[in-house]
Short mmCIF file of C-alpha atoms and ligand atoms in Angstrom, two decimals:
data_model
loop_
_atom_site.label_atom_id
_atom_site.label_comp_id
_atom_site.label_asym_id
_atom_site.label_seq_id
_atom_site.Cartn_x
_atom_site.Cartn_y
_atom_site.Cartn_z
CA MET A 1 39.92 75.36 -14.01
CA LEU A 2 36.89 75.00 -11.67
CA VAL A 3 35.14 72.85 -14.20
CA ILE A 4 38.03 70.38 -14.01
CA VAL A 5 38.36 70.33 -10.19
CA ILE A 6 34.74 69.44 -9.30
CA PRO A 7 34.60 66.09 -11.14
CA VAL A 8 37.93 65.14 -9.59
CA LEU A 9 36.49 65.78 -6.12
CA VAL A 10 33.34 63.87 -6.92
CA LEU A 11 35.42 60.96 -8.15
CA VAL A 12 37.88 61.00 -5.26
CA CYS A 13 35.59 61.55 -2.26
CA PRO A 14 33.41 58.42 -2.40
CA CYS A 15 36.48 56.25 -3.07
CA GLN A 16 38.39 57.58 -0.12
CA GLY A 17 35.46 58.07 2.27
CA PHE A 18 33.74 54.64 2.16
CA PRO A 19 36.04 52.12 0.58
CA GLU A 20 35.54 49.49 3.30
CA GLN A 21 31.81 50.03 3.66
CA VAL A 22 31.03 49.33 0.04
CA PRO A 23 29.71 45.75 0.13
CA ASP A 24 31.47 43.20 -2.00
CA THR A 25 28.61 42.14 -4.25
CA ALA A 26 30.50 39.10 -5.47
CA THR A 27 30.84 37.78 -1.90
CA ILE A 28 27.15 38.44 -1.19
CA LYS A 29 26.19 36.68 -4.39
CA ASP A 30 28.40 33.73 -3.48
CA GLU A 31 26.88 33.54 -0.02
CA LEU A 32 23.34 33.75 -1.35
CA LEU A 33 24.07 31.10 -3.92
CA GLU A 34 25.67 28.88 -1.30
CA ASN A 35 22.72 29.33 1.07
CA LYS A 36 20.29 28.56 -1.68
CA LEU A 37 22.25 25.48 -2.70
CA ILE A 38 22.40 24.27 0.90
CA SER A 39 18.67 24.74 1.40
CA LEU A 40 17.96 23.03 -1.94
CA LEU A 41 20.20 20.15 -0.93
CA ARG A 42 18.52 19.83 2.47
CA GLU A 43 15.08 19.77 0.94
CA HIS A 44 16.17 17.26 -1.65
CA GLU A 45 17.66 15.08 1.09
CA ALA A 46 14.47 15.25 3.15
CA ARG A 47 12.35 14.37 0.14
CA THR A 48 14.61 11.49 -0.87
CA ALA A 49 14.58 10.18 2.71
CA SER A 50 10.79 10.26 2.87
CA LEU A 51 10.58 8.63 -0.55
CA PHE A 52 12.95 5.90 0.54
CA LYS A 53 10.88 5.40 3.67
CA ILE A 54 7.73 4.92 1.61
CA GLN A 55 9.57 2.62 -0.76
CA ASN A 56 10.97 0.55 2.10
CA THR A 57 7.52 0.23 3.68
CA LYS A 58 6.09 -0.97 0.40
CA LEU A 59 8.98 -3.39 -0.14
CA GLU A 60 8.58 -4.72 3.38
CA TYR A 61 4.88 -5.29 2.76
CA LEU A 62 5.55 -7.08 -0.51
CA THR A 63 8.30 -9.20 1.04
CA ASN A 64 5.93 -10.21 3.82
CA LEU A 65 3.30 -11.08 1.23
CA LEU A 66 5.80 -13.24 -0.63
CA ARG A 67 6.90 -14.88 2.61
CA SER A 68 3.31 -15.68 3.61
CA GLN A 69 2.70 -17.14 0.14
CA GLU A 70 5.81 -19.27 0.51
CA GLN A 71 4.63 -20.40 3.94
CA LYS A 72 1.28 -21.31 2.39
CA LEU A 73 3.05 -23.35 -0.28
CA TYR A 74 5.16 -25.05 2.36
CA ASN A 75 2.03 -25.90 4.38
CA GLN A 76 0.41 -27.28 1.27
CA GLU A 77 3.43 -29.45 0.60
CA ILE A 78 3.32 -30.78 4.16
CA LEU A 79 -0.37 -31.52 3.66
CA LEU A 80 0.39 -33.28 0.40
CA GLN A 81 3.11 -35.31 2.07
CA LYS A 82 0.65 -36.34 4.77
CA GLN A 83 -1.88 -37.26 2.09
CA GLY A 84 0.81 -39.30 0.31
CA ALA A 85 1.62 -41.16 3.54
CA LYS A 86 -2.08 -41.83 4.03
CA LEU A 87 -2.33 -43.15 0.48
CA SER A 88 0.60 -45.54 0.86
CA TYR A 89 -0.83 -46.74 4.18
CA GLN A 90 -4.18 -47.38 2.49
CA GLU A 91 -2.34 -49.19 -0.29
CA THR A 92 -0.65 -51.48 2.27
CA LEU A 93 -4.00 -52.16 3.90
CA LEU A 94 -5.51 -53.01 0.58
CA LEU A 95 -2.64 -55.35 -0.21
CA GLN A 96 -3.10 -57.10 3.13
CA GLN A 97 -6.82 -57.48 2.44
CA ARG A 98 -6.04 -58.92 -0.95
CA ARG A 99 -3.65 -61.44 0.59
CA THR A 100 -6.24 -62.45 3.21
CA ILE A 101 -8.78 -62.94 0.46
CA GLU A 102 -6.32 -65.02 -1.53
CA GLN A 103 -5.58 -67.12 1.51
CA LEU A 104 -9.29 -67.55 2.16
CA THR A 105 -9.86 -68.46 -1.48
CA ASN A 106 -7.03 -71.02 -1.36
CA ARG A 107 -8.26 -72.50 1.86
CA HIS A 108 -11.76 -72.68 0.47
CA SER A 109 -10.66 -74.36 -2.76
CA ARG A 110 -8.55 -76.81 -0.76
CA SER A 111 -11.49 -77.72 1.49
CA LYS A 112 -13.70 -77.95 -1.60
CA SER A 113 -11.36 -80.38 -3.36
CA PHE A 114 -11.14 -82.32 -0.14
CA GLN A 115 -14.90 -82.51 0.02
CA ASP A 116 -15.09 -83.50 -3.64
CA GLN A 117 -12.59 -86.27 -3.03
CA ASN A 118 -14.59 -87.50 -0.04
CA LEU A 119 -17.73 -87.46 -2.09
CA ARG A 120 -16.07 -89.30 -4.94
CA GLN A 121 -14.77 -91.88 -2.49
CA LYS A 122 -18.24 -92.26 -1.06
CA ARG A 123 -19.65 -92.69 -4.52
CA ASN A 124 -16.91 -95.21 -5.42
CA LYS A 125 -17.74 -97.09 -2.23
CA SER A 126 -21.43 -96.98 -2.92
CA GLN A 127 -21.15 -98.07 -6.54
CA PRO A 128 -19.91 -101.63 -5.91
CA LYS A 129 -22.60 -101.95 -3.21
CA THR A 130 -25.15 -100.92 -5.79
CA ARG A 131 -23.83 -103.59 -8.05
CA ARG A 132 -24.41 -106.04 -5.24
CA VAL A 133 -28.05 -105.04 -4.86
CA GLY A 134 -30.38 -107.97 -4.29
CA LYS A 135 -27.76 -110.16 -2.63
CA SER A 136 -29.13 -109.79 0.87
CA ARG A 137 -31.98 -107.96 2.54
CA LEU A 138 -29.54 -106.13 4.65
CA GLU A 139 -27.56 -105.12 1.61
CA LYS A 140 -30.80 -104.29 -0.15
CA ARG A 141 -31.77 -102.11 2.75
CA ARG A 142 -28.36 -100.49 2.79
CA VAL A 143 -28.44 -100.10 -0.96
CA GLY A 144 -31.85 -98.51 -0.64
CA LYS A 145 -30.49 -96.27 1.97
CA THR A 146 -27.45 -95.48 -0.14
CA SER A 147 -29.40 -94.86 -3.30
CA ASP A 148 -31.63 -92.63 -1.20
CA SER A 149 -28.64 -90.68 0.03
CA THR A 150 -26.90 -90.40 -3.36
CA PRO A 151 -29.06 -87.56 -4.72
CA HIS A 152 -28.62 -85.87 -1.36
CA ASP A 153 -24.82 -86.16 -1.65
CA VAL A 154 -24.87 -84.81 -5.18
CA MET A 155 -27.07 -82.00 -4.08
CA LEU A 156 -24.75 -81.38 -1.13
CA LEU A 157 -21.82 -81.25 -3.56
CA ARG A 158 -23.52 -78.50 -5.58
CA ASP A 159 -24.93 -76.65 -2.58
CA ALA A 160 -21.64 -76.76 -0.67
CA ALA A 161 -19.80 -75.18 -3.63
CA ASP A 162 -22.27 -72.37 -4.49
CA PRO A 163 -22.63 -70.29 -1.26
CA LEU A 164 -18.87 -70.09 -0.66
CA GLU A 165 -18.15 -69.23 -4.27
CA ALA A 166 -20.78 -66.53 -4.09
CA VAL A 167 -19.19 -65.11 -0.94
CA VAL A 168 -15.71 -65.20 -2.47
CA SER A 169 -16.86 -63.64 -5.71
CA ARG A 170 -18.74 -60.99 -3.73
CA ILE A 171 -15.61 -60.18 -1.72
CA SER A 172 -13.51 -60.21 -4.86
CA GLN A 173 -15.90 -57.83 -6.50
CA GLN A 174 -15.78 -55.57 -3.43
CA VAL A 175 -12.00 -55.62 -3.51
CA THR A 176 -12.06 -54.75 -7.21
CA GLU A 177 -14.46 -51.92 -6.48
CA ILE A 178 -12.32 -50.66 -3.60
CA GLU A 179 -9.28 -50.88 -5.84
CA ALA A 180 -11.04 -48.94 -8.57
CA ASP A 181 -12.15 -46.33 -6.01
CA PHE A 182 -8.67 -46.18 -4.63
CA GLN A 183 -7.20 -45.78 -8.12
CA ALA A 184 -9.72 -43.01 -8.87
CA PHE A 185 -8.89 -41.34 -5.55
CA LYS A 186 -5.19 -41.60 -6.33
CA THR A 187 -5.66 -40.06 -9.78
CA GLN A 188 -7.91 -37.35 -8.33
CA THR A 189 -5.40 -36.54 -5.58
CA ALA A 190 -2.55 -36.42 -8.09
CA ASN A 191 -4.62 -34.06 -10.25
CA ASP A 192 -5.51 -31.96 -7.20
CA ILE A 193 -1.88 -31.76 -6.19
CA GLN A 194 -0.88 -30.74 -9.72
CA THR A 195 -3.65 -28.13 -9.93
CA SER A 196 -2.79 -26.72 -6.52
CA LYS A 197 0.92 -26.62 -7.36
CA THR A 198 0.27 -24.92 -10.70
CA LYS A 199 -2.01 -22.38 -9.02
CA THR A 200 0.50 -21.62 -6.28
CA ASP A 201 3.30 -21.33 -8.84
CA ASN A 202 1.16 -18.97 -10.89
CA ASP A 203 0.29 -16.94 -7.78
CA ILE A 204 3.93 -16.65 -6.82
CA ASN A 205 4.94 -15.71 -10.36
CA ALA A 206 2.18 -13.09 -10.53
CA LEU A 207 3.26 -11.72 -7.17
CA LYS A 208 6.88 -11.64 -8.26
CA THR A 209 5.95 -9.81 -11.46
CA GLN A 210 3.77 -7.42 -9.46
CA THR A 211 6.55 -6.81 -6.95
CA THR A 212 9.09 -6.18 -9.68
CA GLY A 213 6.62 -3.82 -11.38
CA ASP A 214 5.94 -1.95 -8.14
CA ILE A 215 9.62 -1.59 -7.40
CA GLN A 216 10.21 -0.35 -10.96
CA THR A 217 7.35 2.15 -10.61
CA LEU A 218 8.76 3.37 -7.31
CA GLN A 219 12.21 3.69 -8.78
CA ASN A 220 10.81 5.55 -11.78
CA SER A 221 8.85 7.91 -9.55
CA ASN A 222 11.96 8.39 -7.46
CA THR A 223 13.93 9.31 -10.57
CA GLN A 224 11.13 11.60 -11.69
CA GLN A 225 11.05 13.26 -8.26
CA ASP A 226 14.80 13.74 -8.43
CA LEU A 227 14.49 15.21 -11.89
CA ALA A 228 11.59 17.39 -10.73
CA ILE A 229 13.67 18.73 -7.86
CA GLN A 230 16.70 19.22 -10.04
CA ASP A 231 14.70 20.85 -12.80
CA THR A 232 12.57 22.95 -10.54
CA GLN A 233 13.48 26.51 -9.78
CA SER A 234 11.15 26.40 -6.83
CA SER A 235 9.43 29.65 -5.94
CA THR A 236 9.06 31.44 -2.63
CA PHE A 237 6.29 33.70 -1.41
CA VAL A 238 5.08 35.34 1.78
CA HIS A 239 1.98 33.78 3.27
CA TRP A 240 0.55 36.93 4.88
CA GLY A 241 -1.87 36.39 7.77
CA SER A 242 -0.66 32.83 8.47
CA SER A 243 2.17 31.33 10.51
CA THR A 244 2.08 28.11 8.46
CA CYS A 245 2.48 27.16 4.81
CA SER A 246 0.09 25.19 2.64
CA ASN A 247 0.61 21.50 1.91
CA LEU A 248 2.11 22.53 -1.45
CA SER A 249 5.00 24.36 0.17
CA GLY A 250 7.58 24.12 2.89
CA ILE A 251 8.12 26.73 5.54
CA VAL A 252 11.30 28.79 5.50
CA TYR A 253 10.38 30.77 8.60
CA SER A 254 7.40 32.45 10.21
CA GLY A 255 7.13 35.74 12.03
CA VAL A 256 5.28 39.00 12.39
CA VAL A 257 4.49 41.68 9.83
CA GLY A 258 6.71 44.77 9.82
CA GLY A 259 6.49 48.10 8.00
CA ALA A 260 6.58 51.85 8.31
CA TRP A 261 4.50 53.92 10.70
CA TYR A 262 1.34 54.99 8.92
CA ARG A 263 2.05 58.68 9.45
CA HIS A 264 5.63 58.75 8.15
CA SER A 265 5.07 60.18 4.69
CA GLY A 266 8.57 59.60 3.34
CA SER A 267 8.93 56.06 4.59
CA ALA A 268 9.21 52.80 2.75
CA THR A 269 5.98 51.37 1.43
CA ASN A 270 6.50 47.61 1.54
CA TYR A 271 5.54 45.18 4.29
CA LEU A 272 8.16 42.78 5.64
CA CYS A 273 7.76 39.35 7.17
CA MET A 274 10.01 39.71 10.24
CA THR A 275 11.79 36.70 11.76
CA MET A 276 11.14 35.87 15.40
CA SER A 277 14.83 34.95 15.81
CA PRO A 278 16.51 38.28 15.05
CA VAL A 279 20.26 38.71 15.23
CA ALA A 280 20.90 42.29 16.40
CA SER A 281 23.66 44.36 14.88
CA SER A 282 26.30 46.10 16.93
CA HIS A 283 26.51 48.77 14.27
CA PRO A 284 26.17 52.26 15.80
CA VAL A 285 22.89 54.12 15.28
CA THR A 286 23.93 57.11 13.19
CA GLY A 287 22.25 60.47 12.43
CA VAL A 288 19.30 59.98 10.13
CA VAL A 289 17.68 56.56 10.03
CA ALA A 290 14.53 54.92 8.74
CA TYR A 291 12.10 53.18 11.06
CA LEU A 292 10.64 49.75 11.08
CA TYR A 293 7.42 49.20 13.01
CA GLY A 294 5.17 46.28 13.51
CA SER A 295 1.78 45.98 11.93
CA GLU A 296 -1.81 45.66 13.00
CA TYR A 297 -5.13 44.80 11.47
CA GLU A 298 -7.40 47.81 11.26
CA THR A 299 -10.38 45.95 10.04
CA TRP A 300 -13.15 47.42 12.19
CA ASP A 301 -14.40 43.95 12.99
CA SER A 302 -13.36 41.17 15.43
CA TYR A 303 -9.77 41.35 14.12
CA GLN A 304 -9.39 45.04 14.94
CA PHE A 305 -5.98 45.97 16.44
CA ARG A 306 -4.68 42.43 16.34
CA VAL A 307 -1.06 41.74 15.35
CA PRO A 308 -0.79 39.97 11.97
CA VAL A 309 1.57 37.05 11.46
CA CYS A 310 3.25 35.82 8.32
CA ALA A 311 5.32 32.92 6.95
CA VAL A 312 7.82 32.68 4.14
CA CYS A 313 7.09 29.57 2.14
CA ARG A 314 8.93 27.68 -0.55
CA SER A 315 6.65 26.17 -3.10
CA THR A 316 7.48 22.81 -4.64
CA LEU A 317 6.18 24.33 -7.87
CA SER A 318 8.34 26.62 -9.96
CA THR A 319 6.02 29.58 -10.40
CA THR A 320 3.89 31.35 -7.82
CA VAL A 321 1.66 34.32 -8.52
CA MET A 322 -0.85 36.39 -6.59
CA ILE A 323 -4.12 36.92 -8.39
CA PRO A 324 -6.03 39.95 -7.04
CA GLY A 325 -9.81 40.04 -7.36
CA THR A 326 -10.51 36.31 -7.02
CA ASN A 327 -10.07 33.59 -4.45
CA VAL A 328 -9.72 30.75 -6.95
CA CYS A 329 -6.82 29.86 -9.21
CA THR A 330 -6.61 29.72 -12.97
CA PRO A 331 -7.27 26.15 -14.15
CA GLY A 332 -4.10 24.07 -13.91
CA TRP A 333 -2.73 26.19 -11.07
CA HIS A 334 -2.71 25.14 -7.42
CA LEU A 335 -4.05 27.31 -4.61
CA GLN A 336 -1.55 28.11 -1.87
CA TYR A 337 -4.03 30.27 0.01
CA SER A 338 -6.76 32.83 -0.56
CA GLY A 339 -7.88 35.88 1.34
CA PHE A 340 -8.27 39.63 1.04
CA ILE A 341 -6.22 42.38 -0.53
CA MET A 342 -5.13 44.56 2.41
CA THR A 343 -3.11 47.76 2.65
CA GLY A 344 -3.02 51.09 4.51
CA THR A 345 -5.89 53.47 3.92
CA TYR A 346 -5.75 56.52 1.60
CA PHE A 347 -5.68 59.25 4.20
CA HIS A 348 -2.60 57.93 5.98
CA ASP A 349 0.58 59.85 5.31
CA ALA A 350 2.63 56.75 4.67
CA GLY A 351 2.25 54.92 1.44
CA SER A 352 1.99 51.13 1.53
CA GLU A 353 1.43 48.21 -0.79
CA TYR A 354 -1.36 45.84 -1.61
CA ILE A 355 -0.74 42.43 -0.10
CA CYS A 356 -2.81 39.25 -0.13
CA VAL A 357 -3.66 38.35 3.48
CA ASP A 358 -5.03 34.86 4.25
CA SER A 359 -8.75 35.08 5.04
CA LYS A 360 -8.05 33.49 8.43
CA LEU A 361 -6.26 36.74 9.44
CA GLU A 362 -4.13 34.83 11.93
CA ASN A 363 -2.70 37.00 14.70
CA THR A 364 -0.40 36.78 17.67
CA THR A 365 -0.39 38.33 21.13
CA LEU A 366 3.41 38.56 20.99
CA GLY A 367 3.22 42.17 19.77
CA ASP A 368 1.47 45.20 21.25
CA ALA A 369 -0.90 46.56 18.65
CA SER A 370 -1.35 49.96 20.32
CA GLN A 371 1.66 51.38 18.43
CA GLU A 372 -0.32 51.62 15.18
CA GLY A 373 2.59 50.83 12.90
CA ALA A 374 2.03 49.58 9.39
CA VAL A 375 -1.70 49.13 9.38
CA LEU A 376 -3.62 46.64 7.25
CA GLU A 377 -7.10 47.46 6.09
CA TYR A 378 -9.53 45.73 3.79
CA THR A 379 -9.61 47.13 0.28
CA VAL A 380 -12.85 47.84 -1.58
CA THR A 381 -13.34 48.43 -5.29
CA ARG A 382 -14.29 51.72 -6.86
CA CYS A 383 -15.51 50.77 -10.24
CA GLY A 384 -15.45 53.01 -13.29
CA THR A 385 -12.17 52.59 -15.05
CA LEU A 386 -12.15 49.32 -13.19
CA PRO A 387 -14.96 47.91 -15.31
CA CYS A 388 -18.24 47.95 -13.38
CA THR A 389 -19.47 45.12 -15.61
CA VAL A 390 -16.91 42.86 -13.93
CA TYR A 391 -16.17 44.50 -10.57
CA SER A 392 -19.14 45.46 -8.47
CA ASN A 393 -18.69 48.84 -6.76
CA ASN A 394 -17.77 49.07 -3.07
CA THR A 395 -16.91 45.40 -2.63
CA VAL A 396 -14.08 43.89 -0.53
CA VAL A 397 -11.36 42.67 -2.88
CA THR A 398 -10.37 39.00 -2.66
CA CYS A 399 -7.10 37.41 -3.71
CA ALA A 400 -5.51 34.02 -4.36
CA VAL A 401 -1.90 32.89 -4.32
CA CYS A 402 -1.42 30.18 -6.91
CA SER A 403 1.47 27.97 -8.00
CA LYS A 404 2.28 25.86 -11.03
C1 NAG B 501 -13.39 -93.77 -8.07
O1 NAG B 501 -13.68 -94.58 -9.21
C2 NAG B 501 -13.20 -94.08 -10.42
C3 NAG B 501 -13.70 -95.01 -11.53
O2 NAG B 501 -14.65 -95.82 -11.11
C4 NAG B 501 -11.71 -93.93 -10.38
O3 NAG B 501 -11.25 -93.36 -11.57
C5 NAG B 501 -11.31 -93.10 -9.22
O4 NAG B 501 -9.88 -92.94 -9.10
C6 NAG B 501 -11.86 -93.59 -7.92
N1 NAG B 501 -11.54 -92.63 -6.92
C7 NAG B 501 -11.11 -92.95 -5.70
C8 NAG B 501 -10.81 -91.81 -4.74
O5 NAG B 501 -10.97 -94.08 -5.38
C1 NAG B 502 -3.90 20.27 0.56
O1 NAG B 502 -4.76 21.27 1.02
C2 NAG B 502 -5.93 21.44 0.26
C3 NAG B 502 -6.72 22.61 0.80
O2 NAG B 502 -6.06 23.26 1.82
C4 NAG B 502 -6.75 20.14 0.30
O3 NAG B 502 -7.91 20.29 -0.51
C5 NAG B 502 -5.90 19.02 -0.22
O4 NAG B 502 -6.61 17.81 -0.10
C6 NAG B 502 -4.60 18.93 0.55
N1 NAG B 502 -3.78 17.91 -0.06
C7 NAG B 502 -3.13 17.00 0.64
C8 NAG B 502 -2.34 16.03 -0.15
O5 NAG B 502 -3.18 16.95 1.86
C1 NAG B 503 -5.25 36.98 18.61
O1 NAG B 503 -5.65 38.13 19.29
C2 NAG B 503 -6.61 37.91 20.30
C3 NAG B 503 -6.97 39.28 20.89
O2 NAG B 503 -5.82 39.97 21.24
C4 NAG B 503 -6.08 36.97 21.38
O3 NAG B 503 -7.08 36.68 22.31
C5 NAG B 503 -5.63 35.68 20.71
O4 NAG B 503 -5.02 34.85 21.67
C6 NAG B 503 -4.65 36.01 19.61
N1 NAG B 503 -4.30 34.76 18.93
C7 NAG B 503 -3.04 34.30 18.96
C8 NAG B 503 -2.84 33.02 18.23
O5 NAG B 503 -2.14 34.86 19.57
C1 NAG B 504 -19.36 53.49 -5.93
O1 NAG B 504 -19.72 53.60 -4.59
C2 NAG B 504 -19.35 54.81 -4.00
C3 NAG B 504 -19.72 54.76 -2.53
O2 NAG B 504 -20.96 54.22 -2.33
C4 NAG B 504 -20.04 55.94 -4.75
O3 NAG B 504 -19.59 57.16 -4.21
C5 NAG B 504 -19.68 55.87 -6.21
O4 NAG B 504 -20.41 56.82 -6.93
C6 NAG B 504 -20.02 54.52 -6.74
N1 NAG B 504 -19.60 54.43 -8.13
C7 NAG B 504 -20.31 53.77 -9.03
C8 NAG B 504 -19.75 53.76 -10.41
O5 NAG B 504 -21.39 53.25 -8.79
#
């Protein structure tokens, strides 16, 4: 009979005594999941925003570049238009010059023919007189005079024609030369304009291609980042001895180190990173409780009795490990921080754990270290089973926190 009663009591008592105090694990799970999702979403949003900002800056820069190139092209076109106007003006001038020369040439030929006619008339007049040579002394004298002047007239005819013709032909030649120069200049300018246009077009096309490429790259990297965030089960870790996180991680919160008093032999052994924004419970303090103290460095150097700080960090990389015994990471892994393995010493009643404390041993004056709570001391190796070939005896142990 007794054997049957006891299990019934054992089964009944917990169910009747604490039905409302038993936490609903499903609710807690839901809440945790929700919190995690919210924090993931926030981080993703922040990252996307910053990415968009970078992208917009780059786009702005490229747009400005394109605009300045377009302005340059526009300026060049204006210049070309001006050059064109200059050319047509020069053409008009040249035409005018040509007309003047033609007029001059016409006038000259008219005056020449007039002179020729005069000369011919003179000759015609002189010829009959020549025929009458010997008829009178006066006539003879006149004839002599005339026959004297005839070669002079002929010579005058030739001489009067030659200098003017030379001048005209010289001017004509100059005009031809100017025209040739002008034609060459026109051709050259046209070529220059074409070359410049082609170059500008090429520049703009190259810039457009480059811009499109850059935008594509940015979009790709954006997609990759999104994928990385979505695919990543990012890891969290406590950055002991620091109130900040590395540039590979985001801060969740920072605070002070908590733990058990070093003389409480039955207490918990782990260190906690305590928030500086606690929300106190109104739950009554019942009979037997556990205690949570602060911590202090017991380093027997300049950090002695100082209050250690800590930060909880979320790495952008999926895996984070602490490597004791070294302050560098395995190749391919990224260092979050390095420092010393610290824990409570062996003769304390309370057990504790080995933690990796940043070598900067950051502290705060917010706590009073005189309480001697969960102490943190350097750890040194005792080699033997820990191979002395690798670990030198009596040496402070280093550590590294690495992510990948
Ligand atoms: C001069 O004489 C020639 C022939 O002797 C004649 O053909 C010519 O028409 C004359 N010219 C003038 C302007 O009288
Ligand atoms: C991150 O920090 C490490 C060391 O703390 C430094 O070597 C590295 O250049 C930093 N990276 C960036 C992107 O700031
Ligand atoms: C660290 O502790 C020392 C000594 O108590 C104090 O002078 C210093 O201000 C502390 N540093 C911080 C950041 O609180
Ligand atoms: C290590 O050093 C300690 C303290 O100096 C000493 O007692 C111990 O014998 C040493 N062990 C080895 C293996 O050298």
